[in-house]
PDB file as gemmi writes it, atoms N, CA and C in Angstrom:
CRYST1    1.000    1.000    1.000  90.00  90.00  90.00 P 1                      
ATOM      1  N   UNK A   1       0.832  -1.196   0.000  1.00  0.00           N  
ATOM      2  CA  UNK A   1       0.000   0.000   0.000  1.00  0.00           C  
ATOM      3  C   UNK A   1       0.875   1.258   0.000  1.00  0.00           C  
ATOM      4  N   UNK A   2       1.947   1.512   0.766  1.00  0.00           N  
ATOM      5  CA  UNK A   2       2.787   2.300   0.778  1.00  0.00           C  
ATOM      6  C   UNK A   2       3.601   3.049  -0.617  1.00  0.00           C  
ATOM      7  N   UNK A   3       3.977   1.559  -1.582  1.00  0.00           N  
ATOM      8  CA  UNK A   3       4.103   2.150  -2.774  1.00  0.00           C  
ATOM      9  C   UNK A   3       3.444   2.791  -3.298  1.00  0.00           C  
ATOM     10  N   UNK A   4       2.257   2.593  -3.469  1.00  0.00           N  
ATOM     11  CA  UNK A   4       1.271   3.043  -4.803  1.00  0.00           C  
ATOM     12  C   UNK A   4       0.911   4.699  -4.186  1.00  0.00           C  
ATOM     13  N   UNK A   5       1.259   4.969  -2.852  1.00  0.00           N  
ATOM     14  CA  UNK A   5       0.991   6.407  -2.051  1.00  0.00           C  
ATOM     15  C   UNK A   5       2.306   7.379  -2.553  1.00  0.00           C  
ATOM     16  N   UNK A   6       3.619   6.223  -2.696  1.00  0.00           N  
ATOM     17  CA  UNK A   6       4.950   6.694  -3.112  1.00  0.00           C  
ATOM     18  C   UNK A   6       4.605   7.065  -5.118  1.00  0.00           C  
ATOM     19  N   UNK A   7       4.230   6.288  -5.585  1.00  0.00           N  
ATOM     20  CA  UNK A   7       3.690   5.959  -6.681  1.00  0.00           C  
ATOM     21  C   UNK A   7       2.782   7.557  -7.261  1.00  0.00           C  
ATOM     22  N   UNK A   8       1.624   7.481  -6.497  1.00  0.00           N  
ATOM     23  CA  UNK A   8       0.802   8.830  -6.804  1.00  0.00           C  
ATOM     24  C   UNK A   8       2.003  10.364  -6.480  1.00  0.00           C  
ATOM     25  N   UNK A   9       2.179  10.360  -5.095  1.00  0.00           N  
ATOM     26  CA  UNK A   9       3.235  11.520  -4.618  1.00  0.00           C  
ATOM     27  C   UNK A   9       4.461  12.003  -5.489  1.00  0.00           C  
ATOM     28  N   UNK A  10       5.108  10.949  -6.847  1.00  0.00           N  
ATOM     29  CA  UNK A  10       6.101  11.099  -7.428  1.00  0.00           C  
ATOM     30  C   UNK A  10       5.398  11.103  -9.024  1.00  0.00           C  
ATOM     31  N   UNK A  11       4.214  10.859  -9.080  1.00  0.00           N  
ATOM     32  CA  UNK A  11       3.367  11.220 -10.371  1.00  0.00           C  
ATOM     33  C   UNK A  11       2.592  12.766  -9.876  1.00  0.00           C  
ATOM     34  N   UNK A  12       2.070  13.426  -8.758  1.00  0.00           N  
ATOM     35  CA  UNK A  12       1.596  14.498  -8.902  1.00  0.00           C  
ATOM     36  C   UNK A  12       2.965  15.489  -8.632  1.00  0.00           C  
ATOM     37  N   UNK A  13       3.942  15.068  -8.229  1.00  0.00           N  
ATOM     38  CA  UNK A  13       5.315  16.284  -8.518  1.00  0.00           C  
ATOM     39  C   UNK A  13       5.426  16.578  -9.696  1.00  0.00           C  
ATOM     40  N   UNK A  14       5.595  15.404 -10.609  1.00  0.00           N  
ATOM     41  CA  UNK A  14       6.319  15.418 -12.191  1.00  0.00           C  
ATOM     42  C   UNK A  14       5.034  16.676 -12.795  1.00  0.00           C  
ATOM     43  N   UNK A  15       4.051  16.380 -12.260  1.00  0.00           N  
ATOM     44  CA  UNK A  15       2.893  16.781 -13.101  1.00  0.00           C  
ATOM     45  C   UNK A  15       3.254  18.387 -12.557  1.00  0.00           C  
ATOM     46  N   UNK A  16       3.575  18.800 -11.327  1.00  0.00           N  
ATOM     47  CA  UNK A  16       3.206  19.998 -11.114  1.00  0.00           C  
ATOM     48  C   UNK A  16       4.797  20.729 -11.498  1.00  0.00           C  
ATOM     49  N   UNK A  17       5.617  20.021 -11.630  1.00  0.00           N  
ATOM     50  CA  UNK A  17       6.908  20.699 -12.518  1.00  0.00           C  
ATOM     51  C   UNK A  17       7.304  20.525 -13.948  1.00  0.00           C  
ATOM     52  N   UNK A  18       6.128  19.944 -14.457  1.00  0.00           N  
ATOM     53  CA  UNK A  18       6.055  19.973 -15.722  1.00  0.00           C  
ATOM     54  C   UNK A  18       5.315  21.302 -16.174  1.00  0.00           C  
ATOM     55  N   UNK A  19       4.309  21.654 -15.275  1.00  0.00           N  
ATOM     56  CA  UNK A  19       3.231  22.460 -15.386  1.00  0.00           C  
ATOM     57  C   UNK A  19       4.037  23.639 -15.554  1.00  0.00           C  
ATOM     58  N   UNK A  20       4.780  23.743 -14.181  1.00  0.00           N  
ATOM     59  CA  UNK A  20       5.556  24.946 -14.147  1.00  0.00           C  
ATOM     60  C   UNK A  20       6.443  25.768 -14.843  1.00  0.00           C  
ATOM     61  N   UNK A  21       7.346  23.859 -16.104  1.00  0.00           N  
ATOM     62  CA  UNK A  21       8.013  24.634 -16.479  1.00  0.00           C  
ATOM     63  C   UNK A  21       7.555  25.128 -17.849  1.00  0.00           C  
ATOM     64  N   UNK A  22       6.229  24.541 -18.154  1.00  0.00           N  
ATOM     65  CA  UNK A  22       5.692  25.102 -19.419  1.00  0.00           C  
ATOM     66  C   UNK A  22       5.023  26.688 -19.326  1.00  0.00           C  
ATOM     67  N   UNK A  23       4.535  26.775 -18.249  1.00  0.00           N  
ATOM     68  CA  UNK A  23       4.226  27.931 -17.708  1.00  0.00           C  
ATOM     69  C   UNK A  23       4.997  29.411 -17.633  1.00  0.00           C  
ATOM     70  N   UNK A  24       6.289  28.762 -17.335  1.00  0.00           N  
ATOM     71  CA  UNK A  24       7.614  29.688 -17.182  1.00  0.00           C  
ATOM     72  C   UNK A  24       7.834  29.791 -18.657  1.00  0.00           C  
ATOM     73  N   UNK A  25       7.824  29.152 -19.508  1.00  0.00           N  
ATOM     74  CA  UNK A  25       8.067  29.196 -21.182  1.00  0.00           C  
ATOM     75  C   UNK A  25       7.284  29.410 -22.234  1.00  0.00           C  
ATOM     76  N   UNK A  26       6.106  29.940 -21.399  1.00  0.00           N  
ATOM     77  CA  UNK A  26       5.031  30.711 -22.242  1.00  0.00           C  
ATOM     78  C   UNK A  26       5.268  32.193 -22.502  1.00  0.00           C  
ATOM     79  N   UNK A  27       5.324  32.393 -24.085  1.00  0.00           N  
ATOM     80  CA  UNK A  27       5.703  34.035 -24.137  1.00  0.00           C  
ATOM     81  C   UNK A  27       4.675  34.908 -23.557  1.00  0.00           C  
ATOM     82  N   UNK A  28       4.576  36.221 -23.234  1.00  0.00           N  
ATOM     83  CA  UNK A  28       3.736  36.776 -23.168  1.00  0.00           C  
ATOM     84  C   UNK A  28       2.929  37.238 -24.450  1.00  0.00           C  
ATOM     85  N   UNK A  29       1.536  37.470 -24.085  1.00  0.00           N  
ATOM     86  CA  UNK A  29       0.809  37.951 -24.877  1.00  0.00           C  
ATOM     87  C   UNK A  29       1.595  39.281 -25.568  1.00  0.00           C  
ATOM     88  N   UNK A  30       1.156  39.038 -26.454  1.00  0.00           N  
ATOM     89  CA  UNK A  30       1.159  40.840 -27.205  1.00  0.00           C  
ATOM     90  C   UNK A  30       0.839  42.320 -26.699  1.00  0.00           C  
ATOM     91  N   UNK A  31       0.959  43.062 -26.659  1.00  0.00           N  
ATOM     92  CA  UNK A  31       0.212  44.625 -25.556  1.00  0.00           C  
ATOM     93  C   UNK A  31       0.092  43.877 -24.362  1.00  0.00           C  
ATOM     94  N   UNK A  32       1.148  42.951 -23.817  1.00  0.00           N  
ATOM     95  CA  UNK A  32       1.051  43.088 -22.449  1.00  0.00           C  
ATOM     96  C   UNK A  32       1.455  44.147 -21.404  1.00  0.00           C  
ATOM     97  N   UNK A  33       0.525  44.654 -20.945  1.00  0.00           N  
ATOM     98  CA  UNK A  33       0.978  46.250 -20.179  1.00  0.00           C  
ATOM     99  C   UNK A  33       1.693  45.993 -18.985  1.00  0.00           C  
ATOM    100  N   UNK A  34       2.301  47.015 -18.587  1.00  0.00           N  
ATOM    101  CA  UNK A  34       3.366  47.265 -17.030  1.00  0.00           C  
ATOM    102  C   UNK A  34       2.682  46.874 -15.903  1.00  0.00           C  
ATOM    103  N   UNK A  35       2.636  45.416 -15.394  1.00  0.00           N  
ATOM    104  CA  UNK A  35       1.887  45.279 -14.291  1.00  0.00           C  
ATOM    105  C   UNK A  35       2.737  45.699 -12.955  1.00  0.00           C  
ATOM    106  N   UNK A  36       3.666  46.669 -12.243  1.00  0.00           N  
ATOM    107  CA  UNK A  36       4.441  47.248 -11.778  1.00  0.00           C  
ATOM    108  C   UNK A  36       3.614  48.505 -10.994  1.00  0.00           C  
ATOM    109  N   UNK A  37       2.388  49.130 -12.264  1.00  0.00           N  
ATOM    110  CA  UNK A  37       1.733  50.072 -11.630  1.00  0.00           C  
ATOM    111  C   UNK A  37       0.386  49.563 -10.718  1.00  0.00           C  
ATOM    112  N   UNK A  38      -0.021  47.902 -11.017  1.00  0.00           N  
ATOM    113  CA  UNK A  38      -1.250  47.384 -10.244  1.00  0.00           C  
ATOM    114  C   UNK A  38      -1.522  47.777  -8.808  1.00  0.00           C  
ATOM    115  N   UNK A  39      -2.901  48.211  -8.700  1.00  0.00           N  
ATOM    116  CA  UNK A  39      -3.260  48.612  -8.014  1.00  0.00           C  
ATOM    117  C   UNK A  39      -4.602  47.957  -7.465  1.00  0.00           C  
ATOM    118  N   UNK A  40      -4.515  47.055  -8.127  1.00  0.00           N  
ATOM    119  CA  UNK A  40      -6.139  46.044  -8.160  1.00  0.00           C  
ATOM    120  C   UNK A  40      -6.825  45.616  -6.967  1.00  0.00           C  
ATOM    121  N   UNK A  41      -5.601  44.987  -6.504  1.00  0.00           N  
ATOM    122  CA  UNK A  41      -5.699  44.297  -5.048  1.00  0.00           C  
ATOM    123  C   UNK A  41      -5.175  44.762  -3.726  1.00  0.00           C  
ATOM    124  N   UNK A  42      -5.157  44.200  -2.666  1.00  0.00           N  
ATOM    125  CA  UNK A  42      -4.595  44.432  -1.430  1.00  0.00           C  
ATOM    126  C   UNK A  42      -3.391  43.004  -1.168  1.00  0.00           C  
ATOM    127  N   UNK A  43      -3.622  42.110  -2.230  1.00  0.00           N  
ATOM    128  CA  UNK A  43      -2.657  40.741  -2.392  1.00  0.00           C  
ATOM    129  C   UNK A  43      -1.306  41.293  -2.050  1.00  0.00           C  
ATOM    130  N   UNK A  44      -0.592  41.284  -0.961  1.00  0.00           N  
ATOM    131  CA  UNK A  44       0.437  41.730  -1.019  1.00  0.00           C  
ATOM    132  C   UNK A  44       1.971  40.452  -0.928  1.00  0.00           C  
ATOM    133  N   UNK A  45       1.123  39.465  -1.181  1.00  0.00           N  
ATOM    134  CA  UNK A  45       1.584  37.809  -2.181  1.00  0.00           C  
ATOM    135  C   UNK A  45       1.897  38.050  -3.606  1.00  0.00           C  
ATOM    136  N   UNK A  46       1.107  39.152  -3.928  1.00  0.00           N  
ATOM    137  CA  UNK A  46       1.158  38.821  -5.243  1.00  0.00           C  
ATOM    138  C   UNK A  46       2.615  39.555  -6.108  1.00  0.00           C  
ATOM    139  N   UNK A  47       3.156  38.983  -6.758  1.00  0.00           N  
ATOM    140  CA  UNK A  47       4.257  39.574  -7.465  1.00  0.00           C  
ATOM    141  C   UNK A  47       4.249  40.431  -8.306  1.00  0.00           C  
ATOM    142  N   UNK A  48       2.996  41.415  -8.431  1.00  0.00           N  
ATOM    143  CA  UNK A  48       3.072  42.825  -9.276  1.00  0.00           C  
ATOM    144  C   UNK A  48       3.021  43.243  -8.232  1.00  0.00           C  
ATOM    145  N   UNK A  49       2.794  43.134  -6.698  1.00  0.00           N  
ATOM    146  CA  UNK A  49       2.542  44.024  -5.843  1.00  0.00           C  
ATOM    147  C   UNK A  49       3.381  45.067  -6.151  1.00  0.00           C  
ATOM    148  N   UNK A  50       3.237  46.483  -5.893  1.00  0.00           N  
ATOM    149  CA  UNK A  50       3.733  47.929  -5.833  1.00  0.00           C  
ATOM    150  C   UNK A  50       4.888  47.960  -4.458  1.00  0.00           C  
ATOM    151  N   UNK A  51       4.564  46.777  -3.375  1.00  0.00           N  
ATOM    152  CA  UNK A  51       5.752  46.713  -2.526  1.00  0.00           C  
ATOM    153  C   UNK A  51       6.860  45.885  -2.564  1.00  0.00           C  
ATOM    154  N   UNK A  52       6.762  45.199  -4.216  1.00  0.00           N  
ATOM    155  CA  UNK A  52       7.924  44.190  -4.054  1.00  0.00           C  
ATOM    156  C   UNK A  52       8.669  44.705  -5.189  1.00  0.00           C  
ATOM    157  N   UNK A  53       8.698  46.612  -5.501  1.00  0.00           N  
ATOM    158  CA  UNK A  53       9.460  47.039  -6.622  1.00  0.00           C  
ATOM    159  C   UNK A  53       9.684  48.166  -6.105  1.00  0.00           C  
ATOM    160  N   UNK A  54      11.322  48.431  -5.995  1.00  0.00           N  
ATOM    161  CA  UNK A  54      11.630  49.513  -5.356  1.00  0.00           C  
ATOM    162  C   UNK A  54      11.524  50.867  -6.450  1.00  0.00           C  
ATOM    163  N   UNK A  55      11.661  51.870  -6.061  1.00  0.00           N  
ATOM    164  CA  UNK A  55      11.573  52.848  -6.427  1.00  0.00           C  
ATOM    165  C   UNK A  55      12.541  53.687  -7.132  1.00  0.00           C  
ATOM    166  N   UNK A  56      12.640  54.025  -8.565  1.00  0.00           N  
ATOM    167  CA  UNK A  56      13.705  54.660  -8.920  1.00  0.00           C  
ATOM    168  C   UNK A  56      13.775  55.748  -9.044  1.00  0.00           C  
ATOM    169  N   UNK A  57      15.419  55.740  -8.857  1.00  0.00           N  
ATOM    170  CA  UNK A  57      15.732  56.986  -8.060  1.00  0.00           C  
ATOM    171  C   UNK A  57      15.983  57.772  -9.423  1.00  0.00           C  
ATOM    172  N   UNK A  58      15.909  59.220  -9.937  1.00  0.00           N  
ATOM    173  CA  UNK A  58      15.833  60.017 -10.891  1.00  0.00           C  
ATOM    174  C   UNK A  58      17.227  61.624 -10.693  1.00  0.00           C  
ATOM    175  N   UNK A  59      18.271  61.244 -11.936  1.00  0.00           N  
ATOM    176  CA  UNK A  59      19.441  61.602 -11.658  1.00  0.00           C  
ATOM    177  C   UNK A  59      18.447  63.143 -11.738  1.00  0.00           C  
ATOM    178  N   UNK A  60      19.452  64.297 -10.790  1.00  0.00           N  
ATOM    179  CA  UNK A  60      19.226  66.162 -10.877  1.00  0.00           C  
ATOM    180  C   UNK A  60      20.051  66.181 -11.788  1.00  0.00           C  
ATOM    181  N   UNK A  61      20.485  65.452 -12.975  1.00  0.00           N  
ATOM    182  CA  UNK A  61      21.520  66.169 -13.968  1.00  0.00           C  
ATOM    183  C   UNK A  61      20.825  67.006 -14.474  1.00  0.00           C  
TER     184      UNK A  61                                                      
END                                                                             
């Protein structure tokens, strides 16, 4: 019984890093806009969040 638990656990990994890496190798759409300025949510998980991009700094030349 133990195998077939080892069995499922090493068939739903493959599946979810397969997923991932097709996911990661999907181009973006076309007119995909600056999600950097999102403001949508309060998700502060989420990786457009506005707090996980620092702020640039702008030379007085």
């Amino acid at each position: 019984m133990t195998i077939w638990a080892i069995i499922w656990l090493v068939i739903l990994i493959a599946i979810f890093i397969g997923t991932y890496l097709l996911n990661k190798h999907t181009p973006k759409p076309e007119g995909c806009e600056d999600m950097s300025e999102c403001v949508g949510c309060n998700n502060i998980a989420c990786s457009h969040h506005s707090a996980h991009h620092k702020e640039e700094v702008k030379d007085a030349d």
